[in-house]
Coordinates of C-alpha atoms and ligand atoms in Angstrom, one line a residue:
M1 CA 114.4 83.8 96.8
K2 CA 111.8 85.3 99.2
A3 CA 108.7 87.1 98.0
D4 CA 108.2 90.8 98.7
M5 CA 104.9 92.2 99.9
I6 CA 102.9 95.3 100.1
V7 CA 100.0 95.5 102.5
G8 CA 97.5 98.1 103.5
I9 CA 97.9 99.5 107.1
Q10 CA 94.6 101.2 107.6
W11 CA 91.1 100.5 106.4
G12 CA 92.1 100.1 102.7
D13 CA 92.4 102.7 99.9
E14 CA 95.8 103.8 101.1
G15 CA 97.0 104.2 97.6
K16 CA 98.4 100.8 97.0
G17 CA 97.7 101.1 93.4
K18 CA 100.3 103.7 92.6
I19 CA 102.9 101.7 94.6
V20 CA 102.2 98.3 93.2
D21 CA 102.2 99.8 89.7
L22 CA 105.6 101.4 90.4
M23 CA 106.9 98.2 91.9
A24 CA 105.4 95.8 89.5
Q25 CA 107.8 97.3 86.9
N26 CA 110.6 95.5 88.7
Y27 CA 109.0 92.2 89.5
D28 CA 108.7 88.9 87.3
V29 CA 105.5 87.8 89.1
V30 CA 102.7 89.7 90.9
C31 CA 100.2 87.8 93.1
R32 CA 96.9 88.6 94.7
Y33 CA 96.1 86.5 97.8
Q34 CA 92.9 87.6 99.4
G35 CA 89.7 89.6 98.8
G36 CA 87.8 89.9 95.7
H37 CA 86.3 92.5 93.4
N38 CA 85.5 94.5 96.4
A39 CA 89.0 95.9 95.9
G40 CA 89.9 98.3 93.2
H41 CA 92.1 100.8 91.9
T42 CA 92.6 102.8 88.7
I43 CA 95.9 103.1 86.8
W44 CA 96.6 105.4 84.0
V45 CA 99.1 104.3 81.4
D46 CA 100.0 106.5 78.4
G47 CA 96.6 108.2 78.8
V48 CA 94.6 104.9 79.0
R49 CA 92.6 104.1 82.1
Y50 CA 92.7 100.6 83.4
A51 CA 90.3 99.6 86.4
L52 CA 91.8 96.7 88.2
H53 CA 89.7 94.8 90.9
L54 CA 91.0 91.2 90.7
I55 CA 93.8 91.1 88.3
P56 CA 97.2 91.9 89.9
S57 CA 98.8 95.2 88.9
G58 CA 101.6 93.3 87.2
V59 CA 99.3 93.1 84.1
L60 CA 100.4 96.5 83.2
N61 CA 104.1 95.3 82.9
P62 CA 104.0 93.3 79.8
K63 CA 106.8 91.0 81.2
A64 CA 105.2 90.1 84.4
I65 CA 103.3 87.0 85.2
N66 CA 100.1 87.5 87.2
I67 CA 98.6 85.2 89.7
I68 CA 95.2 85.2 91.5
G69 CA 95.8 82.8 94.5
N70 CA 93.5 80.3 96.2
G71 CA 92.7 82.8 98.9
V72 CA 91.0 85.2 96.6
V73 CA 87.2 84.8 96.0
V74 CA 86.4 85.1 92.3
S75 CA 83.3 86.2 90.6
A76 CA 83.8 84.6 87.3
E77 CA 81.6 87.2 85.7
A78 CA 83.6 90.1 87.1
L79 CA 86.9 88.6 86.2
I80 CA 85.9 88.1 82.5
E81 CA 84.6 91.5 82.3
E82 CA 88.0 92.8 83.7
M83 CA 90.1 90.6 81.4
K84 CA 88.4 92.4 78.4
Q85 CA 90.6 95.4 79.0
F86 CA 93.7 93.4 78.1
E87 CA 94.8 91.4 75.1
G88 CA 97.2 88.4 75.2
L89 CA 96.6 87.4 78.8
L90 CA 97.0 83.6 78.2
G91 CA 100.3 82.6 79.7
R92 CA 100.5 85.9 81.7
L93 CA 97.6 85.4 84.0
F94 CA 97.0 82.3 86.2
V95 CA 94.1 81.7 88.5
S96 CA 94.1 79.1 91.3
D97 CA 91.8 76.3 90.7
K98 CA 91.3 76.2 94.5
A99 CA 90.0 79.7 94.7
H100 CA 86.3 79.9 95.7
M101 CA 83.8 81.2 93.5
I102 CA 81.4 84.1 94.1
L103 CA 78.1 82.9 92.8
K104 CA 75.1 85.1 91.9
H105 CA 73.3 84.0 95.1
H106 CA 76.2 85.1 97.2
I107 CA 75.8 88.7 95.7
L108 CA 72.0 88.7 96.4
I109 CA 72.5 87.3 99.9
D110 CA 75.1 90.0 100.7
Q111 CA 72.8 92.7 99.5
A112 CA 69.5 91.4 101.1
K113 CA 71.3 90.9 104.5
E114 CA 72.7 94.3 104.4
K115 CA 69.2 95.7 103.9
L116 CA 67.9 93.6 106.9
R117 CA 70.8 94.8 109.2
G118 CA 69.3 98.4 108.8
E119 CA 71.2 100.7 111.1
K120 CA 73.7 98.0 112.0
A121 CA 74.6 97.5 108.2
I122 CA 78.2 97.0 107.7
G123 CA 78.4 99.0 104.6
T124 CA 79.6 96.1 102.4
T125 CA 80.5 96.5 98.8
G126 CA 77.5 94.4 98.1
R127 CA 79.8 92.1 95.9
G128 CA 79.1 88.8 97.5
I129 CA 82.4 88.6 99.5
G130 CA 81.1 87.7 103.0
P131 CA 78.7 85.1 101.7
S132 CA 81.3 83.5 99.4
Y133 CA 83.9 83.2 102.2
G134 CA 81.0 82.0 104.5
S135 CA 80.2 79.2 102.2
K136 CA 84.0 78.3 102.0
I137 CA 84.3 78.2 105.8
E138 CA 80.9 76.1 106.3
R139 CA 82.2 73.7 103.5
S140 CA 79.5 74.4 101.2
G141 CA 81.4 76.6 98.7
H142 CA 82.5 75.9 95.1
R143 CA 86.0 76.2 93.7
L144 CA 86.8 77.4 90.3
G145 CA 88.2 73.9 89.5
E146 CA 84.7 72.5 89.6
L147 CA 84.1 74.4 86.3
R148 CA 85.8 71.4 84.8
D149 CA 82.5 69.6 85.2
T150 CA 79.7 72.1 84.9
A151 CA 76.9 69.5 84.9
K152 CA 78.1 68.2 88.4
L153 CA 78.5 71.7 89.6
A154 CA 75.1 72.7 88.4
T155 CA 73.5 69.7 90.0
S156 CA 75.2 70.4 93.2
L157 CA 74.1 74.0 93.3
I158 CA 70.5 73.1 92.4
E159 CA 70.4 70.7 95.4
F160 CA 71.7 73.5 97.5
Y161 CA 69.0 75.8 96.3
T162 CA 66.4 73.2 97.1
E163 CA 67.6 72.5 100.5
N164 CA 67.7 76.2 101.2
R165 CA 64.4 77.2 99.5
A166 CA 63.0 78.8 102.7
L167 CA 66.0 81.0 103.2
F168 CA 65.9 82.2 99.4
Q169 CA 62.2 82.8 99.7
A170 CA 62.6 84.9 102.9
L171 CA 65.2 87.0 101.2
D172 CA 63.2 87.4 98.0
I173 CA 65.9 85.8 95.9
V174 CA 64.9 83.9 92.8
T175 CA 67.3 81.0 92.1
P176 CA 67.9 79.8 88.4
D177 CA 66.8 76.4 87.0
F178 CA 69.2 73.7 86.0
S179 CA 69.5 74.6 82.4
A180 CA 69.9 78.4 82.9
L181 CA 72.6 77.6 85.6
K182 CA 74.4 75.2 83.4
D183 CA 74.4 77.7 80.5
E184 CA 75.9 80.2 82.7
L185 CA 78.5 78.0 84.0
D186 CA 79.5 76.7 80.7
G187 CA 79.9 80.4 79.6
Y188 CA 82.5 80.9 82.4
A189 CA 84.1 77.6 81.9
E190 CA 84.8 78.3 78.2
I191 CA 86.7 81.5 78.9
L192 CA 88.4 80.7 82.2
L193 CA 89.4 77.0 82.1
P194 CA 92.6 77.8 80.2
Y195 CA 93.8 80.1 83.0
L196 CA 93.2 77.7 85.9
A197 CA 96.4 76.3 87.3
D198 CA 97.9 74.9 90.5
T199 CA 99.3 78.3 91.4
T200 CA 101.0 77.2 94.7
Q201 CA 103.4 74.9 92.6
M202 CA 103.9 77.7 90.1
V203 CA 104.9 80.3 92.9
W204 CA 107.2 77.8 94.5
K205 CA 108.9 77.3 91.1
F206 CA 109.4 80.9 90.7
L207 CA 110.9 81.4 94.0
D208 CA 113.2 78.4 93.4
E209 CA 114.2 79.9 90.0
K210 CA 115.1 83.2 91.8
K211 CA 112.4 85.1 90.1
R212 CA 111.3 88.4 91.7
V213 CA 107.8 87.8 93.2
L214 CA 105.5 90.6 94.6
L215 CA 102.5 89.9 96.7
E216 CA 99.8 92.5 96.4
G217 CA 97.6 92.8 99.5
A218 CA 94.0 94.2 99.1
Q219 CA 91.9 96.3 101.7
G220 CA 93.7 97.0 104.9
T221 CA 94.8 95.8 108.2
L222 CA 92.0 97.2 110.3
L223 CA 89.6 95.5 108.0
D224 CA 91.2 92.0 108.6
I225 CA 88.6 89.4 109.8
D226 CA 90.5 88.4 112.9
H227 CA 92.7 91.5 113.7
G228 CA 90.4 94.4 112.5
T229 CA 87.4 96.3 113.9
Y230 CA 85.0 93.3 113.9
P231 CA 82.3 93.0 112.8
Y232 CA 82.9 96.0 110.6
V233 CA 85.6 94.3 108.5
T234 CA 85.9 92.4 105.3
S235 CA 85.8 88.5 105.4
S236 CA 89.4 87.7 104.6
N237 CA 92.7 88.0 106.4
T238 CA 94.2 91.2 105.0
I239 CA 97.3 91.3 107.1
S240 CA 100.6 89.7 105.7
A241 CA 100.1 86.4 107.2
G242 CA 97.1 86.0 104.7
A243 CA 99.6 85.8 101.9
C244 CA 100.9 82.5 103.2
V245 CA 97.4 81.0 103.3
G246 CA 96.1 82.7 100.3
L247 CA 98.9 81.4 98.0
G248 CA 100.4 78.3 99.7
L249 CA 103.6 79.9 101.0
S250 CA 105.3 79.3 104.2
P251 CA 106.3 82.2 106.5
K252 CA 109.9 81.6 105.5
D253 CA 109.0 82.5 101.8
I254 CA 108.2 86.0 102.8
G255 CA 110.9 88.8 102.4
K256 CA 110.3 92.5 102.7
V257 CA 107.0 93.8 103.9
T258 CA 106.2 97.4 103.0
G259 CA 103.1 98.9 104.8
I260 CA 101.2 101.4 102.7
V261 CA 99.6 104.1 104.7
K262 CA 98.1 107.6 103.9
A263 CA 99.4 110.7 105.6
Y264 CA 95.9 110.9 107.2
C265 CA 93.2 108.4 107.5
T266 CA 90.0 107.3 105.7
R267 CA 87.3 104.6 106.0
V268 CA 84.6 103.6 103.8
G269 CA 81.6 101.7 105.1
N270 CA 80.5 101.7 108.7
G271 CA 82.3 101.0 112.0
P272 CA 84.5 102.7 114.4
F273 CA 86.9 105.4 113.2
P274 CA 88.4 107.1 116.4
T275 CA 90.1 110.0 114.4
E276 CA 87.3 110.9 112.1
D277 CA 86.9 114.6 111.4
F278 CA 83.2 115.6 110.8
G279 CA 84.1 119.2 110.2
D280 CA 85.6 121.3 107.5
E281 CA 89.0 119.8 107.6
G282 CA 87.5 116.3 107.1
Q283 CA 85.6 117.8 104.1
M284 CA 88.7 119.4 102.7
L285 CA 90.7 116.0 102.9
R286 CA 87.8 114.3 101.2
E287 CA 87.8 116.8 98.4
K288 CA 91.4 117.4 97.9
G289 CA 92.3 113.8 98.3
K290 CA 89.4 112.7 95.9
E291 CA 88.3 110.3 98.6
Y292 CA 85.5 108.5 96.7
G293 CA 85.5 104.7 96.4
T294 CA 86.9 103.3 93.0
S295 CA 84.7 100.3 93.3
T296 CA 81.6 101.8 94.6
G297 CA 81.9 105.7 94.2
R298 CA 80.9 106.1 97.9
P299 CA 82.3 109.2 99.8
R300 CA 85.1 108.0 102.2
R301 CA 84.9 109.2 105.8
C302 CA 88.2 111.2 106.5
G303 CA 90.3 112.1 109.6
W304 CA 93.7 112.2 111.1
F305 CA 96.7 109.9 111.2
D306 CA 96.1 107.3 113.8
A307 CA 99.7 106.4 115.0
V308 CA 98.4 103.9 117.6
A309 CA 96.4 101.9 115.0
C310 CA 99.5 102.2 112.7
R311 CA 102.0 100.9 115.2
Y312 CA 99.7 98.0 115.9
A313 CA 99.4 97.3 112.1
S314 CA 103.1 97.6 111.4
R315 CA 103.9 95.1 114.2
I316 CA 101.2 92.6 113.0
N317 CA 102.3 92.7 109.5
G318 CA 106.0 92.6 110.3
C319 CA 106.6 95.9 108.2
D320 CA 110.1 96.6 107.3
D321 CA 109.1 100.1 106.3
L322 CA 106.2 102.3 105.5
A323 CA 105.3 104.1 102.3
I324 CA 103.5 107.3 103.2
M325 CA 100.9 108.2 100.5
K326 CA 99.2 111.6 99.7
L327 CA 101.4 113.8 101.8
D328 CA 100.4 116.6 99.4
V329 CA 96.8 116.4 100.6
L330 CA 97.8 117.9 103.9
D331 CA 99.4 120.9 102.0
G332 CA 98.1 124.4 103.3
L333 CA 96.9 123.4 106.7
E334 CA 98.1 125.6 109.6
T335 CA 98.3 122.6 111.9
I336 CA 98.2 118.9 111.5
K337 CA 96.8 116.5 114.2
V338 CA 98.3 113.0 115.0
C339 CA 96.6 110.6 117.3
V340 CA 99.3 109.4 119.7
A341 CA 97.2 107.5 122.3
Y342 CA 93.5 106.9 123.2
E343 CA 91.6 108.0 126.3
I344 CA 89.4 105.1 127.6
N345 CA 87.4 105.6 130.8
G346 CA 89.8 108.4 131.8
Q347 CA 92.9 106.3 131.2
R348 CA 95.6 106.9 128.5
V349 CA 96.0 103.7 126.3
E350 CA 98.7 103.2 123.8
T351 CA 97.6 99.9 122.4
L352 CA 94.6 99.1 120.1
P353 CA 91.8 97.9 122.3
E354 CA 89.2 95.1 121.2
D355 CA 86.4 97.6 121.1
L356 CA 87.4 100.9 119.2
N357 CA 83.9 102.3 119.7
N358 CA 84.3 104.3 122.9
V359 CA 87.8 105.7 122.7
T360 CA 88.6 109.3 122.5
P361 CA 91.8 110.2 120.5
I362 CA 94.6 112.1 122.2
Y363 CA 96.1 114.3 119.6
E364 CA 99.5 116.1 119.3
E365 CA 99.3 119.1 117.0
M366 CA 102.1 119.7 114.5
A367 CA 102.9 122.7 112.3
G368 CA 101.7 122.4 108.7
W369 CA 103.5 123.5 105.5
E370 CA 102.6 125.4 102.4
S371 CA 103.2 122.8 99.7
V372 CA 105.1 119.4 99.1
V373 CA 103.1 118.6 95.9
G374 CA 105.4 117.2 93.2
C375 CA 108.5 117.0 95.6
R376 CA 111.0 114.3 94.4
S377 CA 113.6 114.6 97.0
Y378 CA 113.6 114.5 100.8
D379 CA 115.8 117.5 101.1
A380 CA 113.3 119.5 99.0
L381 CA 110.6 118.9 101.6
P382 CA 109.6 121.8 104.0
Q383 CA 111.1 121.5 107.5
S384 CA 107.7 121.0 109.1
A385 CA 106.9 118.2 106.7
K386 CA 110.2 116.5 107.6
A387 CA 109.3 117.0 111.3
Y388 CA 105.8 115.3 110.7
L389 CA 107.3 112.4 109.0
K390 CA 109.9 112.0 111.8
R391 CA 107.3 112.1 114.4
L392 CA 105.3 109.4 112.5
E393 CA 108.4 107.2 112.4
E394 CA 108.9 107.6 116.2
I395 CA 105.4 106.8 117.3
T396 CA 104.8 103.9 114.7
E397 CA 108.3 102.6 115.5
T398 CA 108.8 101.9 111.8
K399 CA 111.0 103.6 109.4
I400 CA 109.6 105.5 106.3
G401 CA 110.9 104.1 103.1
L402 CA 108.9 106.0 100.5
I403 CA 106.9 109.3 100.4
S404 CA 104.3 110.0 97.6
T405 CA 103.7 113.6 96.9
S406 CA 101.2 113.4 93.9
P407 CA 99.3 110.7 92.0
D408 CA 102.1 110.9 89.4
R409 CA 104.4 107.8 89.3
N410 CA 107.5 110.1 89.3
D411 CA 106.4 112.2 92.2
T412 CA 107.8 109.8 94.6
I413 CA 110.6 110.0 97.2
I414 CA 112.4 106.8 97.8
L415 CA 114.6 106.9 101.0
Ligands
IMP501 P1 82.9 93.6 101.9 O1 84.4 93.5 101.7 O2 82.3 94.1 100.6 O3 82.2 92.5 102.6 O4 82.7 94.9 102.8 C1 83.1 94.8 104.2 C2 83.7 96.2 104.7 O5 85.1 96.3 103.9 C3 82.9 97.5 104.3 O6 83.2 98.4 105.3 C4 83.6 97.8 102.9 O7 83.5 99.3 102.6 C5 85.1 97.6 103.2 N1 85.9 97.3 102.2 C6 85.8 96.2 101.3 N2 86.7 96.4 100.2 C7 87.4 97.5 100.5 C8 88.4 98.2 99.7 O8 88.9 97.7 98.8 N3 88.7 99.5 100.2 C9 88.1 100.0 101.3 N4 87.2 99.4 102.0 C10 86.8 98.2 101.6

């Protein structure tokens, strides 16, 4: 059996929560493979609100097993806090003992460095994501499995703090002493050790047993550390290939890939965004689409569908189809813009350049529609909405498999 995957196509916040929640009902196992508690979505079930940052959405399907893979960076504190929302997680939630920890100093370094960057700040979520992945890559990180010997882990961290005293002093960061650190780590170990597992072997076994496995991507393609708008990116591989590394799967284990994309575009944090709309329509999209970050509450920058970036993202992820989210947010507009190419130094360019800073979008204007809100069948959509979707399929060279017409689970058209 192969694992199916959902992956963000833009700069994150495409509405993956609704789709994963919908899909998780049909899967036996749901896995996260990258990112950390910088991600987030809110799911309402029977009037109860659940905020998910690290735990896969399968937690809301009582029959599903949930896996946090080795490619995720885990703040033990954040994970424990999130776990409090649920009962009976033991045996339903497994966390890779190879996943790297986000420690308190990673968070403080993230926030201090952002301040130092001034105008060049990346606009990180301040959750320690970059510094934790940085430690992993420079081979000074610590994995969750090390919580099995907290004395050894605390000793190693104290050595690290001592060697890097000058850095911590320069950043005004106070590091803990051995006994405070050991106590903190013991607290994490007591709660988390029963959840640690060799999740790679587990996923292989589930696939061999023909269990249905869903891989849940966080953030979006344009935030990928290699293929996104570097350096204004997150520190992990958000594209579908990241699932292989972040769980220990081979490319042959991957089945259907669905790209999640909004009918327009948003970005939170700094960095290039060619189709950003600074005017009334951008503001309308923000208010109507409730475009404020779930993890940080920050207002999102809003703009038009960038079909060039979407075609690139679809190819790089190997998308079998696209799920178009929030089509209803475009309701009531007289015309809708779609970016079909960029102008760079007077030339028309239809591929994504290395530097997205100095590109001017070339738009096609399409007729708007009155309302699609709550539509549950393709036939019920207005002609102009169908024409808009058809055009997106053509330019992105990817078929549309699902259309979402409101936040409600049921207001979804499956094609
Ligand atoms: P970091 O992941 O906190 O290091 O932030 C790096 C960039 O990724 C910033 O622009 C963040 O706003 C952005 N980012 C991180 N996580 C998310 C997410 O879940 N949705 C949207 N943007 C995100």
